[in-house]
Amino acid sequence: MVLSLVSLCAREVVSDHSSSPCWLRWVPRELYRALLQAAFTSCRPLAVGELVQRWPERTLRVGGPRKEGQTAPNRLCIQALLLAVVRGLSDQRCALQVLDLCGLQGDEGGLGDPMGGWSLTVALCTMVVQARAGAQRAQRREGERERKRFSALEREKDVKRERGRWKNGNGDEARGVESNGLRMGLCGILGEEELVRGVRRRMEIERKREPGSGGVRQEAEDVTSDVLVHVRADIFVNARSWERVRAALTTLGPLKLQCRYLRVEEISVSSIRTLLDILPHQGLLGIDIRYSSLGVAGLAELLPQISTFPALNSLRLHYCNLDFRRDHHGQDEALRDLSLGLAKIKVLRRLSLTALRLPGQLRVLLSSLPQPLEILELPYLSLSPVDLAYLSCSHHASSLQQLDLSENCLDESTLPSIRRLLSQASSSLQHLSLSGCGLTDGLLELLLPSLGGCLALKSLALALNPLSMAGLMDLVRMAVRMPSLRHLLYPNPLEDYQPGLPDLPSSAQLLDWPLDEATEINMTSSQLNRVRLDSGRSDLFLTCDLLNYDKDLVD
């Protein structure tokens, strides 16, 4: 990547922190973004803090999509940024009003020590609470200064008044009387101050005793509710961070936390309900619930609340303990409740249901959605031939841009539905995953013409399918003829495994079965890449599933 002259100069400027007092006063506002980007890239937390504390624009966005090869900002730089935001609240040079940190989180332990979503959420909540505490302290100090100033003015007025009386009085008697009056007046003033303070204290106590007054909101009324900076971010919540997130979202102070995407893990239905109640309703685009034992009744209870967010377009449910294979009383009624709840989410574009075990129920769930889905992820859903037949004829088929059917068994009975589905989505589908679907050479041969007809397809994942080397060669020959395809994830051929593998192995067996040490594994990659290069497709990347498939997703 070729850097611009501005970027190169900005890196040189922020490299020496000792010179910052010289150039900070003269930097035009147009160069602040370039300097901040250089400070993040060069890992200069002190420069980050000084720039953010004096930020000259109303909006600061840090995060978002990163360019290829660009890493997430360093943990120390993010901490310096958050601290500078709090300090900038009392700095008249700072014009910041909106801080957008959406997409800032990186992978924990990744290259460059980025801050993951969980750590970033805790740091953000701590910043919001600390800003409120700082506002409280500043307000108390200001109130104390005002009281002292008022008391001094009152004492000065009383002294002047007494001096005037003394000048107009006669003899020592008048002076004595007026002196006593002065002392009594001062005592009266002090007594009145104490009386007022006591009355205020009793009023506060009475307000807190009133029924229905929440402790958090009542306490927050003592602090100014004027919001100076709106902080927008993706929020990650689990059992350990739940209390801190709740405190930050219910805090009234100079910083207001807003959420773009919410991800919750391993918390109860009641906690999720409380969280949805206190979240700002404007601006929430997606909800991701994982590893929470919702059950059918719990999800039906949450969906009416979820539908109250007007901009919500993404709902993801992973391993939430929904199983319609069991014969439970009231199951049909609960399923209808789920369908009605999903139908109330008016702008839903992405739906992800992982390992929810809903065989034969796809029509009930998806037919009531008012708008066609663009992203549909259904891995480990135990889809039946009836489900796939409905999906291929549904109003969603022609609008799908991303489809994930991983770990759903495909055979001769479901193949016509899959081919019809691919035909319907041929002009829109960009990402397709059929990993772990049990595709053999024979099934793949029948499916290749339909795959080749998806002219907009950019990525295709066929990991952990029992394919031979001959089947892989046919797959790559088809892939090089697809002009939009940029990434193909293919499985290890059956010839690469040690003897003893079953004739039709499952994805779990393919993942765990050892590879034959005597086999040249790189030979497979070389042969496939030779076909790719001979066709002139240097822009197509072929990746083996050995290093690119998440083992945790396999049952």
Coordinates of C-alpha atoms in Angstrom, one line a residue:
M1 CA 0.0 0.0 0.0
V2 CA 1.4 3.3 -1.1
L3 CA 1.1 6.0 1.6
S4 CA 0.3 9.6 0.7
L5 CA 2.6 12.5 1.5
V6 CA 0.2 13.7 4.2
S7 CA 0.3 10.3 5.9
L8 CA 4.0 10.1 5.8
C9 CA 4.4 13.6 7.3
A10 CA 1.8 12.8 9.9
R11 CA 3.7 9.7 11.0
E12 CA 6.8 11.8 11.4
V13 CA 5.1 14.5 13.4
V14 CA 3.5 12.1 15.9
S15 CA 6.7 10.1 16.3
D16 CA 8.2 12.6 18.7
H17 CA 5.9 13.3 21.6
S18 CA 8.3 15.8 23.2
S19 CA 7.6 18.2 20.3
S20 CA 3.8 18.0 20.6
P21 CA 3.4 21.3 22.6
C22 CA 5.0 23.1 19.7
W23 CA 2.9 21.8 16.8
L24 CA -0.5 21.2 18.6
R25 CA -1.2 24.9 18.8
W26 CA -0.6 25.5 15.1
V27 CA -2.2 22.4 13.5
P28 CA -5.2 23.2 11.3
R29 CA -8.4 21.2 11.9
E30 CA -8.2 19.6 8.5
L31 CA -5.0 17.6 9.5
Y32 CA -6.4 16.2 12.8
R33 CA -7.8 13.1 11.2
A34 CA -4.5 12.3 9.4
L35 CA -2.5 12.9 12.6
L36 CA -4.9 10.7 14.6
Q37 CA -4.7 7.9 12.0
A38 CA -0.9 8.1 12.1
A39 CA -0.9 8.0 15.9
F40 CA -3.1 4.8 15.8
T41 CA -0.9 3.2 13.1
S42 CA 2.3 4.0 14.9
C43 CA 0.9 3.1 18.4
R44 CA 1.4 6.5 20.0
P45 CA -1.2 6.6 22.8
L46 CA 0.0 10.0 24.2
A47 CA -0.5 11.6 20.8
V48 CA -3.9 10.0 20.5
G49 CA -4.9 11.4 23.8
E50 CA -3.8 15.0 23.1
L51 CA -5.5 15.0 19.7
V52 CA -8.8 13.7 20.9
Q53 CA -8.9 16.0 23.9
R54 CA -8.6 19.0 21.5
W55 CA -10.8 17.4 18.7
P56 CA -12.0 20.3 16.6
E57 CA -15.0 18.6 14.8
R58 CA -18.4 17.5 16.1
T59 CA -18.0 13.9 15.0
L60 CA -15.2 11.4 15.5
R61 CA -15.4 8.0 14.0
V62 CA -12.8 5.4 15.0
G63 CA -13.5 1.9 13.7
G64 CA -15.6 0.6 10.8
P65 CA -14.4 -1.6 8.0
R66 CA -10.7 -2.0 7.8
K67 CA -8.7 -2.2 4.6
E68 CA -6.8 -5.4 3.7
G69 CA -3.8 -5.8 5.9
Q70 CA -4.9 -3.0 8.3
T71 CA -5.0 -4.1 12.0
A72 CA -7.3 -2.9 14.7
P73 CA -6.1 -0.1 16.9
N74 CA -3.8 -1.0 19.8
R75 CA -5.3 -1.5 23.3
L76 CA -3.2 1.3 24.8
C77 CA -4.4 3.7 22.1
I78 CA -8.0 2.9 22.7
Q79 CA -7.6 3.4 26.4
A80 CA -5.9 6.8 25.8
L81 CA -8.8 7.8 23.5
L82 CA -11.5 7.0 26.1
L83 CA -9.6 8.9 28.8
A84 CA -9.2 11.9 26.5
V85 CA -12.9 11.9 25.8
V86 CA -13.6 12.3 29.5
R87 CA -11.0 15.0 29.8
G88 CA -12.3 16.8 26.8
L89 CA -15.6 17.4 28.5
S90 CA -14.0 20.2 30.5
D91 CA -11.8 21.4 27.7
Q92 CA -13.2 24.4 25.8
R93 CA -11.1 23.6 22.8
C94 CA -12.9 20.2 22.3
A95 CA -15.9 20.4 19.9
L96 CA -16.7 16.7 20.1
Q97 CA -20.4 15.8 20.2
V98 CA -20.6 12.3 18.6
L99 CA -18.1 9.5 19.1
D100 CA -18.7 6.6 16.8
L101 CA -16.7 3.4 17.8
C102 CA -18.8 0.9 15.9
G103 CA -16.6 -1.9 14.6
L104 CA -13.6 -0.8 16.6
Q105 CA -13.3 -4.2 18.4
G106 CA -10.6 -6.6 17.2
D107 CA -9.7 -10.2 18.0
E108 CA -8.5 -10.7 21.6
G109 CA -4.8 -11.7 21.5
G110 CA -4.5 -10.8 17.8
L111 CA -1.6 -9.1 16.1
G112 CA -0.8 -5.7 17.7
D113 CA -2.7 -6.4 20.9
P114 CA -6.1 -5.1 19.9
M115 CA -9.0 -4.7 22.3
G116 CA -11.8 -7.3 21.9
G117 CA -15.5 -6.6 22.0
W118 CA -15.9 -7.7 25.6
S119 CA -13.0 -5.6 26.9
L120 CA -14.0 -2.6 24.9
T121 CA -17.6 -2.8 26.3
V122 CA -16.3 -2.8 29.9
A123 CA -13.9 0.1 29.1
L124 CA -16.8 2.1 27.5
C125 CA -19.1 1.5 30.4
T126 CA -16.4 2.5 32.9
M127 CA -15.8 5.7 30.9
V128 CA -19.5 6.6 31.0
V129 CA -19.8 6.0 34.7
Q130 CA -16.6 7.9 35.5
A131 CA -17.8 10.9 33.4
R132 CA -20.9 11.0 35.5
A133 CA -18.9 10.8 38.7
G134 CA -16.7 13.6 37.4
A135 CA -19.7 15.7 36.6
Q136 CA -21.0 15.1 40.1
R137 CA -17.7 16.2 41.7
A138 CA -17.6 19.3 39.5
Q139 CA -21.1 20.2 40.4
R140 CA -20.4 19.8 44.1
R141 CA -17.3 22.0 43.8
E142 CA -19.2 24.6 41.9
G143 CA -22.0 24.5 44.4
E144 CA -19.6 24.9 47.3
R145 CA -17.9 27.9 45.5
E146 CA -21.3 29.5 45.0
R147 CA -22.3 29.0 48.6
K148 CA -19.0 30.5 49.8
R149 CA -19.4 33.4 47.4
F150 CA -23.0 34.1 48.5
S151 CA -22.0 33.9 52.2
A152 CA -19.1 36.3 51.6
L153 CA -21.4 38.8 49.9
E154 CA -24.0 38.5 52.6
R155 CA -21.3 39.1 55.3
E156 CA -20.0 42.1 53.4
K157 CA -23.5 43.6 53.1
D158 CA -24.1 43.1 56.9
V159 CA -20.8 44.7 57.8
K160 CA -21.5 47.7 55.6
R161 CA -25.0 48.0 57.1
E162 CA -23.7 47.9 60.6
R163 CA -21.0 50.4 59.9
G164 CA -23.6 52.8 58.6
R165 CA -25.7 52.4 61.7
W166 CA -22.6 52.9 63.9
K167 CA -21.7 56.2 62.1
N168 CA -25.3 57.5 62.6
G169 CA -25.6 56.2 66.2
N170 CA -24.8 58.1 69.5
G171 CA -22.2 57.0 72.0
D172 CA -21.0 53.7 73.2
E173 CA -24.4 52.4 74.0
A174 CA -25.5 52.6 70.4
R175 CA -22.2 50.9 69.3
G176 CA -22.7 48.2 71.9
V177 CA -26.3 47.5 70.8
E178 CA -25.3 47.5 67.1
S179 CA -22.3 45.3 67.9
N180 CA -24.6 42.8 69.5
G181 CA -27.0 43.1 66.6
L182 CA -24.1 42.4 64.2
R183 CA -23.2 39.2 66.1
M184 CA -26.9 38.2 66.3
G185 CA -27.3 38.9 62.6
L186 CA -24.3 36.8 61.6
C187 CA -25.5 34.0 63.8
G188 CA -28.9 34.3 62.3
I189 CA -27.5 34.1 58.8
L190 CA -25.5 31.0 59.7
G191 CA -28.5 29.5 61.4
E192 CA -30.6 30.2 58.3
E193 CA -28.0 28.5 56.0
E194 CA -28.0 25.4 58.3
L195 CA -31.8 25.5 58.3
V196 CA -31.9 25.6 54.4
R197 CA -29.4 22.8 54.2
G198 CA -31.4 20.7 56.6
V199 CA -34.6 21.3 54.7
R200 CA -33.0 20.3 51.4
R201 CA -31.6 17.2 53.0
R202 CA -35.0 16.2 54.4
M203 CA -36.6 16.8 51.0
E204 CA -34.1 14.5 49.3
I205 CA -34.8 11.8 51.9
E206 CA -38.5 12.2 51.4
R207 CA -38.2 11.9 47.6
K208 CA -36.1 8.8 47.9
R209 CA -38.8 7.3 50.2
E210 CA -41.6 7.9 47.7
P211 CA -42.9 4.6 46.2
G212 CA -42.1 3.9 42.5
S213 CA -39.0 6.1 42.4
G214 CA -36.1 4.1 41.0
G215 CA -32.8 4.4 42.9
V216 CA -30.7 4.9 39.8
R217 CA -32.9 7.5 38.1
Q218 CA -33.6 9.3 41.4
E219 CA -29.9 9.6 42.1
A220 CA -29.3 10.7 38.5
E221 CA -31.7 13.6 38.9
D222 CA -29.1 15.3 41.2
V223 CA -26.7 15.5 38.2
T224 CA -27.3 17.6 35.1
S225 CA -29.0 15.6 32.4
D226 CA -27.4 17.6 29.5
V227 CA -25.6 15.2 27.2
L228 CA -22.4 16.6 25.8
V229 CA -21.2 13.5 23.8
H230 CA -23.2 10.7 22.3
V231 CA -21.1 7.5 22.2
R232 CA -22.2 4.9 19.6
A233 CA -20.7 1.4 19.7
D234 CA -21.3 -2.3 19.4
I235 CA -22.0 -3.7 22.9
F236 CA -21.0 -7.2 24.1
V237 CA -22.8 -8.4 27.3
N238 CA -22.3 -11.6 29.3
A239 CA -22.9 -12.5 32.9
R240 CA -19.7 -10.8 34.1
S241 CA -20.3 -7.5 32.4
W242 CA -24.1 -7.3 32.8
E243 CA -24.2 -5.1 35.9
R244 CA -21.6 -2.7 34.5
V245 CA -23.5 -2.4 31.2
R246 CA -26.8 -1.8 33.0
A247 CA -25.2 1.0 35.1
A248 CA -23.8 2.7 32.0
L249 CA -27.1 2.5 30.1
T250 CA -29.1 4.0 33.0
T251 CA -26.6 6.7 33.8
L252 CA -27.7 10.3 33.1
G253 CA -24.6 12.4 32.6
P254 CA -22.4 14.1 30.0
L255 CA -21.9 10.9 28.1
K256 CA -24.8 8.8 26.6
L257 CA -24.1 5.3 25.4
Q258 CA -25.9 4.1 22.3
C259 CA -25.8 0.7 20.7
R260 CA -25.6 -0.3 17.0
Y261 CA -25.2 -4.1 17.4
L262 CA -25.9 -6.0 20.6
R263 CA -24.4 -9.3 21.4
V264 CA -25.3 -11.2 24.5
E265 CA -24.0 -14.6 25.8
E266 CA -25.0 -16.9 28.6
I267 CA -27.5 -14.6 30.4
S268 CA -31.0 -15.3 31.4
V269 CA -34.3 -14.3 29.7
S270 CA -35.1 -11.8 32.4
S271 CA -31.7 -10.1 32.1
I272 CA -32.1 -9.9 28.3
R273 CA -35.6 -8.3 28.8
T274 CA -34.2 -5.7 31.2
L275 CA -31.4 -5.0 28.8
L276 CA -33.8 -4.4 25.9
D277 CA -35.9 -2.1 28.1
I278 CA -33.0 0.2 28.9
L279 CA -31.4 0.3 25.4
P280 CA -32.1 3.4 23.3
H281 CA -34.6 2.3 20.7
Q282 CA -33.2 4.5 17.9
G283 CA -30.2 3.2 16.0
L284 CA -30.1 -0.5 17.1
L285 CA -29.5 -2.5 13.9
G286 CA -28.8 -6.0 15.1
I287 CA -29.2 -8.4 18.0
D288 CA -27.1 -11.5 18.5
I289 CA -28.0 -14.0 21.3
R290 CA -25.7 -16.9 21.9
Y291 CA -25.5 -19.8 24.3
S292 CA -28.5 -18.6 26.3
S293 CA -31.0 -21.1 27.3
L294 CA -34.1 -19.3 26.0
G295 CA -36.3 -22.1 25.2
V296 CA -39.4 -21.7 23.0
A297 CA -41.3 -19.8 25.6
G298 CA -38.4 -17.5 26.4
L299 CA -37.9 -16.6 22.7
A300 CA -41.6 -16.0 22.2
E301 CA -41.5 -13.7 25.2
L302 CA -38.5 -11.7 23.8
L303 CA -39.7 -11.2 20.2
P304 CA -42.4 -8.6 21.0
Q305 CA -39.7 -6.5 22.8
I306 CA -37.3 -7.0 19.9
S307 CA -39.9 -5.8 17.4
T308 CA -40.1 -2.4 19.1
F309 CA -36.7 -1.4 17.7
P310 CA -37.7 0.4 14.4
A311 CA -34.3 0.0 12.6
L312 CA -33.6 -3.6 13.6
N313 CA -32.6 -5.5 10.5
S314 CA -30.6 -8.4 11.8
L315 CA -31.5 -11.2 14.3
R316 CA -29.1 -14.0 15.1
L317 CA -29.8 -16.9 17.5
H318 CA -27.1 -19.4 18.2
Y319 CA -27.4 -22.4 20.5
C320 CA -30.5 -21.1 22.3
N321 CA -32.0 -24.4 23.3
L322 CA -34.8 -24.6 20.9
D323 CA -35.8 -28.1 19.9
F324 CA -39.0 -28.8 18.1
R325 CA -38.2 -32.5 17.5
R326 CA -39.5 -33.3 21.0
D327 CA -43.2 -33.8 21.6
H328 CA -44.1 -31.0 24.1
H329 CA -47.6 -29.9 25.0
G330 CA -48.4 -26.5 23.5
Q331 CA -45.6 -26.7 20.9
D332 CA -47.8 -25.7 18.0
E333 CA -49.1 -22.6 19.9
A334 CA -45.5 -21.6 20.8
L335 CA -44.4 -21.9 17.2
R336 CA -47.3 -19.6 16.1
D337 CA -46.2 -17.1 18.7
L338 CA -42.6 -17.2 17.3
S339 CA -44.0 -16.7 13.8
L340 CA -46.1 -13.7 14.8
G341 CA -43.2 -12.3 16.8
L342 CA -40.8 -12.5 13.7
A343 CA -43.5 -10.9 11.5
K344 CA -43.5 -7.8 13.7
I345 CA -39.9 -7.1 12.9
K346 CA -40.8 -5.0 9.8
V347 CA -37.3 -4.4 8.3
L348 CA -35.6 -7.7 9.0
R349 CA -33.0 -8.5 6.4
R350 CA -30.8 -11.0 8.1
L351 CA -31.9 -14.1 10.1
S352 CA -29.5 -16.6 11.6
L353 CA -30.7 -19.7 13.4
T354 CA -27.9 -22.0 14.5
A355 CA -28.5 -25.4 16.0
L356 CA -32.1 -24.7 16.9
R357 CA -33.4 -28.1 15.7
L358 CA -36.5 -27.0 13.7
P359 CA -37.2 -29.8 11.2
G360 CA -40.3 -29.3 9.1
Q361 CA -41.1 -25.8 10.7
L362 CA -39.3 -23.5 8.3
R363 CA -42.5 -22.5 6.4
V364 CA -44.3 -21.5 9.7
L365 CA -41.3 -19.3 10.7
L366 CA -40.5 -17.6 7.4
S367 CA -43.7 -17.3 5.5
S368 CA -45.1 -14.5 7.7
L369 CA -42.1 -12.2 7.3
P370 CA -43.3 -9.0 5.5
Q371 CA -40.0 -8.4 3.6
P372 CA -37.8 -11.0 1.8
L373 CA -34.6 -11.8 3.6
E374 CA -31.2 -11.0 2.1
I375 CA -29.0 -13.1 4.5
L376 CA -30.3 -16.5 5.7
E377 CA -28.1 -18.7 7.9
L378 CA -29.5 -22.1 8.9
P379 CA -26.6 -24.3 10.0
Y380 CA -27.3 -27.3 12.2
L381 CA -31.0 -26.8 11.8
S382 CA -31.9 -30.5 10.8
L383 CA -33.7 -29.2 7.8
S384 CA -36.1 -31.7 6.2
P385 CA -36.9 -32.1 2.5
V386 CA -40.1 -30.2 3.2
D387 CA -38.1 -27.3 4.5
L388 CA -35.9 -27.1 1.5
A389 CA -38.8 -27.4 -0.9
Y390 CA -40.5 -24.5 0.8
L391 CA -37.3 -22.4 0.8
S392 CA -36.8 -22.9 -3.0
C393 CA -40.3 -21.6 -3.7
S394 CA -40.5 -18.9 -1.1
H395 CA -40.5 -15.1 -1.6
H396 CA -37.0 -15.1 0.0
A397 CA -35.3 -17.2 -2.7
S398 CA -34.8 -14.5 -5.4
S399 CA -33.5 -11.9 -2.9
L400 CA -30.9 -14.0 -1.1
Q401 CA -27.4 -12.6 -1.1
Q402 CA -25.9 -14.9 1.5
L403 CA -27.0 -18.4 2.3
D404 CA -25.6 -20.9 4.8
L405 CA -27.0 -24.4 4.9
S406 CA -23.9 -26.0 6.6
E407 CA -24.3 -29.3 8.4
N408 CA -27.7 -30.0 7.0
C409 CA -27.8 -33.4 5.2
L410 CA -28.3 -33.2 1.4
D411 CA -29.2 -36.3 -0.6
E412 CA -31.0 -37.3 -3.8
S413 CA -34.4 -36.3 -2.3
T414 CA -33.3 -32.8 -1.5
L415 CA -31.1 -32.1 -4.5
P416 CA -34.0 -30.9 -6.8
S417 CA -35.0 -28.3 -4.2
I418 CA -31.4 -27.1 -3.9
R419 CA -31.0 -26.8 -7.6
R420 CA -34.3 -24.9 -7.8
L421 CA -33.2 -22.6 -5.0
L422 CA -29.9 -21.8 -6.7
S423 CA -31.7 -21.1 -9.9
Q424 CA -34.0 -18.7 -8.2
A425 CA -31.1 -16.9 -6.4
S426 CA -28.7 -17.0 -9.4
S427 CA -28.7 -13.3 -10.0
S428 CA -28.4 -12.2 -6.3
L429 CA -26.5 -14.9 -4.4
Q430 CA -23.0 -13.8 -3.5
H431 CA -21.9 -16.1 -0.6
L432 CA -22.9 -19.8 -0.3
S433 CA -21.9 -22.3 2.3
L434 CA -22.7 -26.0 1.9
S435 CA -20.0 -27.3 4.3
G436 CA -20.5 -30.6 6.0
C437 CA -23.6 -31.4 4.0
G438 CA -22.5 -34.9 2.9
L439 CA -21.9 -34.1 -0.7
T440 CA -20.4 -37.0 -2.6
D441 CA -18.8 -37.0 -6.1
G442 CA -22.1 -38.0 -7.6
L443 CA -24.2 -35.4 -5.8
L444 CA -21.7 -32.7 -6.6
E445 CA -21.7 -33.6 -10.3
L446 CA -25.5 -33.1 -10.4
L447 CA -25.1 -29.8 -8.5
L448 CA -22.3 -28.2 -10.5
P449 CA -24.4 -26.9 -13.3
S450 CA -26.6 -25.0 -10.8
L451 CA -23.6 -23.7 -9.0
G452 CA -22.1 -22.5 -12.2
G453 CA -25.2 -20.6 -13.0
C454 CA -24.8 -18.3 -9.9
L455 CA -23.1 -15.5 -11.8
A456 CA -22.9 -13.2 -8.8
L457 CA -21.3 -15.7 -6.5
K458 CA -18.1 -14.4 -4.8
S459 CA -17.4 -17.1 -2.2
L460 CA -18.3 -20.8 -2.1
A461 CA -17.6 -23.0 1.0
L462 CA -17.7 -26.8 0.6
A463 CA -15.5 -27.9 3.5
L464 CA -15.8 -31.3 5.2
N465 CA -17.6 -33.0 2.3
P466 CA -16.5 -36.5 1.3
L467 CA -15.1 -35.7 -2.1
S468 CA -12.4 -37.5 -4.0
M469 CA -9.5 -35.9 -5.9
A470 CA -11.5 -36.4 -9.1
G471 CA -14.5 -34.6 -7.7
L472 CA -12.3 -31.7 -6.5
M473 CA -10.8 -31.3 -10.0
D474 CA -14.3 -31.0 -11.5
L475 CA -15.1 -28.5 -8.8
V476 CA -12.1 -26.3 -9.6
R477 CA -12.7 -26.5 -13.4
M478 CA -16.2 -25.2 -12.8
A479 CA -15.0 -22.5 -10.4
V480 CA -12.5 -20.9 -12.8
R481 CA -15.4 -20.4 -15.3
M482 CA -17.3 -18.3 -12.7
P483 CA -16.2 -14.7 -13.3
S484 CA -17.3 -13.3 -9.9
L485 CA -15.9 -16.1 -7.7
R486 CA -13.0 -15.0 -5.6
H487 CA -12.7 -17.6 -2.8
L488 CA -13.3 -21.4 -2.9
L489 CA -13.1 -23.3 0.4
Y490 CA -12.6 -27.0 -0.6
P491 CA -12.3 -30.2 1.5
N492 CA -9.3 -32.5 1.8
P493 CA -9.8 -35.3 -0.7
L494 CA -10.6 -38.8 0.7
E495 CA -7.2 -40.0 -0.7
D496 CA -5.4 -37.8 1.9
Y497 CA -6.8 -39.7 4.9
Q498 CA -5.4 -42.7 6.7
P499 CA -7.1 -46.1 5.9
G500 CA -10.2 -47.1 7.8
L501 CA -12.4 -44.1 7.0
P502 CA -16.1 -45.1 6.5
D503 CA -17.4 -45.0 3.0
L504 CA -19.7 -42.1 3.7
P505 CA -18.0 -40.3 6.6
S506 CA -19.7 -37.5 8.5
S507 CA -18.2 -34.0 8.8
A508 CA -17.1 -34.8 12.4
Q509 CA -15.3 -38.0 11.2
L510 CA -13.6 -36.0 8.5
L511 CA -12.5 -33.4 10.9
D512 CA -11.1 -35.8 13.5
W513 CA -9.7 -38.6 11.2
P514 CA -5.9 -38.3 10.8
L515 CA -4.4 -37.6 7.5
D516 CA -2.0 -40.0 5.9
E517 CA 1.6 -38.9 6.7
A518 CA 2.9 -40.7 3.6
T519 CA 0.6 -38.6 1.4
E520 CA 2.0 -35.3 0.0
I521 CA -0.8 -33.0 1.2
N522 CA 0.7 -30.1 -0.7
M523 CA 0.3 -32.1 -3.9
T524 CA -3.4 -31.7 -3.8
S525 CA -3.1 -27.9 -3.5
S526 CA -0.5 -27.9 -6.3
Q527 CA -2.7 -29.8 -8.7
L528 CA -5.7 -27.6 -8.0
N529 CA -3.8 -24.4 -8.3
R530 CA -2.3 -25.5 -11.6
V531 CA -5.8 -25.7 -13.0
R532 CA -6.5 -22.3 -11.6
L533 CA -3.4 -20.7 -13.1
D534 CA -3.7 -22.4 -16.4
S535 CA -7.1 -20.8 -16.8
G536 CA -5.6 -17.3 -16.0
R537 CA -7.6 -16.9 -12.7
S538 CA -5.0 -15.4 -10.4
D539 CA -7.8 -13.5 -8.6
L540 CA -9.4 -16.8 -7.4
F541 CA -8.1 -18.0 -4.0
L542 CA -8.3 -21.8 -3.2
T543 CA -8.3 -22.7 0.5
C544 CA -8.2 -26.1 2.0
D545 CA -10.6 -26.7 5.0
L546 CA -7.9 -28.2 7.1
L547 CA -7.0 -24.8 8.6
N548 CA -10.1 -22.8 7.9
Y549 CA -13.0 -24.7 9.5
D550 CA -14.1 -24.1 13.1
K551 CA -14.0 -27.3 15.0
D552 CA -16.3 -25.9 17.7
L553 CA -19.2 -25.9 15.2
V554 CA -19.2 -29.6 14.7
D555 CA -21.4 -31.7 17.1

